[in-house]
Amino acid sequence: MTDSLSTGPICPIPISQRDTIIMGHGSGGKLTHDLIKNVFQRYLSNSFLDQNDDAAKIHLEPDGCMIAVSTDGHVVKPIFFPGGDIGRLAICGTVNDLAMVGAVPKYITASFILEEGLPIETLEQVLSSMAAAAKEADVFIVAGDTKVVEKGNADQIYISTSGIGVVPKHHSSICGKNAKPGDKIIISGTLGDHGIAVLSARNELTFDVSVLSDIAPLNHLIGALLAAAPHTHVLRDPTRGGLGTTLNEIAQQSQVSIVINEISIPVKSAVQAACEMLGFDPLYLANEGKFMAIIPADEADPALKCLRGHPYGKDAAIIGDVHENDPGRVVLKTPYGTTRIIAMLSGEILPRIC
Amino acid sequence: MTDSLSTGPICPIPISQRDTIIMGHGSGGKLTHDLIKNVFQRYLSNSFLDQNDDAAKIHLEPDGCMIAVSTDGHVVKPIFFPGGDIGRLAICGTVNDLAMVGAVPKYITASFILEEGLPIETLEQVLSSMAAAAKEADVFIVAGDTKVVEKGNADQIYISTSGIGVVPKHHSSICGKNAKPGDKIIISGTLGDHGIAVLSARNELTFDVSVLSDIAPLNHLIGALLAAAPHTHVLRDPTRGGLGTTLNEIAQQSQVSIVINEISIPVKSAVQAACEMLGFDPLYLANEGKFMAIIPADEADPALKCLRGHPYGKDAAIIGDVHENDPGRVVLKTPYGTTRIIAMLSGEILPRIC
């Protein structure tokens, strides 16, 4: 993985010509999108799944409640890392997906796949962490299931969570299709902390970094933001695939172009240094406690002020804006006055990051 | 595993003295119940989880819809077996859990954990099967997620599904606590088909059996039953752990005793023969297309007639009744006039059966 990623190399083999699953299909980038489009959607397509947002919105009949529903599998390696663990991740990942469509997260289900031989003490640490995250996010774990597989058929513990949130009527239009020319793009904080923190826990680095994962439930922060910027158009959390991939998703869904300024993008110096040594681009690293908001220009300043007043949003910044021309294109302006096109993540940089 | 299971051997080591997860923790029997009670509930307990039914019932505020929510992980081995596959299982398992609390299943989420190297063609077969089962059950798959783990860290494909159903007001009291003395116990068909079908697919049998898994979505059959027997007290599907374990759960939750007649319990002759050769008891084998209903005596005959008119209920039978004395006890009357106590499944007979 080198800088060339950010200039968008073409995926060498289209999915239809591959015959097996490769690690890149789990990257969250172009290969994942191709797998979804060419395989999953071919069999499972329907108007709910085809919303292509972090959570599906559903009108419940006959009473007319609107709910949001999402699901996420968690296979992070290792299961404990600086700043978090798979339990906190499983709760926050699903809470955040619900919050990203304007829903108030309420209920979580958790399905555990345990490897034979897992210490009960390890399981208890994970459960304790889940309970704490659920309390912080103010959600209830309402249903669970446990399966055990033979030693060697899983890697300690996998957790799949699903979530249900309630969508207030006045937030029902927040979705990936809703970015409008003239909108401002805000990122809620520094990029890449989670990716580098997990990498450091794998002992794959030849140098010391002291970066904690940013993993956090963002629903309360989103609630505050939507009070300050009630006409917010799009929310999305740049997890697997990073901000570069997320911006491409939005540019395609909304049929707009997006221009971001490299100098405005907040990155911790330790993360930047690690990226330079490893040839990574922070735009493609995973985050688990950050979101991107696309907001009408006249609400951008109150939104920024609101975010910066919250611990999880203190490094928030306006990083770019939305344009009408060249639909689907994402462009980065460098400090040197040049521009480069930001493509979706191709291939895989950090497998099992979440 | 021998007949002695049905006389309820005591679990040799209580969970608190074990330090690692063993295969039996996924059996659905006593070890699973101990793990839930002593580990999961210690950290995650709340009024929703503590309902201890196949799905949790939730009142959504502020509009007052009542929904049911459930989740299930699926790790069946092998992923294709006579009569079904992991895709059909993932849909039916969750649809049935919702139907068992009187809900009308509506929406499913699916989280896939794929092993690197899985043939795309295999994934497509599974997805095609999921789509067909969802169509039969009249549910939508509204959200999905895919993770990939390295070769050797999963066994082809694991699928965790969650489900949401809508609970009609007049069925909101159906739950495991609701069995009443005098009620009749109905089973919707033959026991053990799924367990023996999966076992035969593992090529672990030294003799031929031609038994298909009974795997089926039961929601339409339950809908018909509830029209014929509107005061049904309890519904539950005897999956992992079998009918023996399910009856114990109900006897404990409702604080009643249950008496069943061995001669009334429908078992296919091929399943019975396989059980005799292997020393299994059909009461502890998994089913994936059967349910047990506990119904007021005056509605038992119309219920039975209704079930027998449906392909998935054609072998339905009244197998016993509910009593007030000896709360928590389940007793089997043999054809010889003797009785024996039926305990919860202890240990593990067929790992990764679902």
XYZ file of C-alpha atoms in Angstrom, chain A residues 114 120 123 127 146-148, chain B residues 15 20-22 24-26 29-42:
28
model
C -17.063 -18.023 20.208
C -14.359 -17.050 30.138
C -15.541 -13.042 27.355
C -19.241 -8.129 27.883
C -24.268 -17.605 21.309
C -22.715 -20.207 19.057
C -19.473 -22.091 19.692
C -19.787 -22.904 34.829
C -12.726 -21.673 29.024
C -15.510 -21.967 26.499
C -16.228 -25.575 25.500
C -21.200 -27.689 25.045
C -21.683 -23.970 25.710
C -23.217 -23.855 22.238
C -28.973 -27.160 26.646
C -27.972 -26.815 30.285
C -24.440 -25.536 29.621
C -25.776 -22.792 27.338
C -28.360 -21.816 29.932
C -25.663 -21.724 32.615
C -23.424 -19.544 30.427
C -26.278 -17.114 29.789
C -27.298 -17.008 33.434
C -23.841 -16.833 35.009
C -21.911 -14.794 32.450
C -24.055 -12.951 29.895
C -26.825 -11.884 32.251
C -24.319 -10.705 34.836
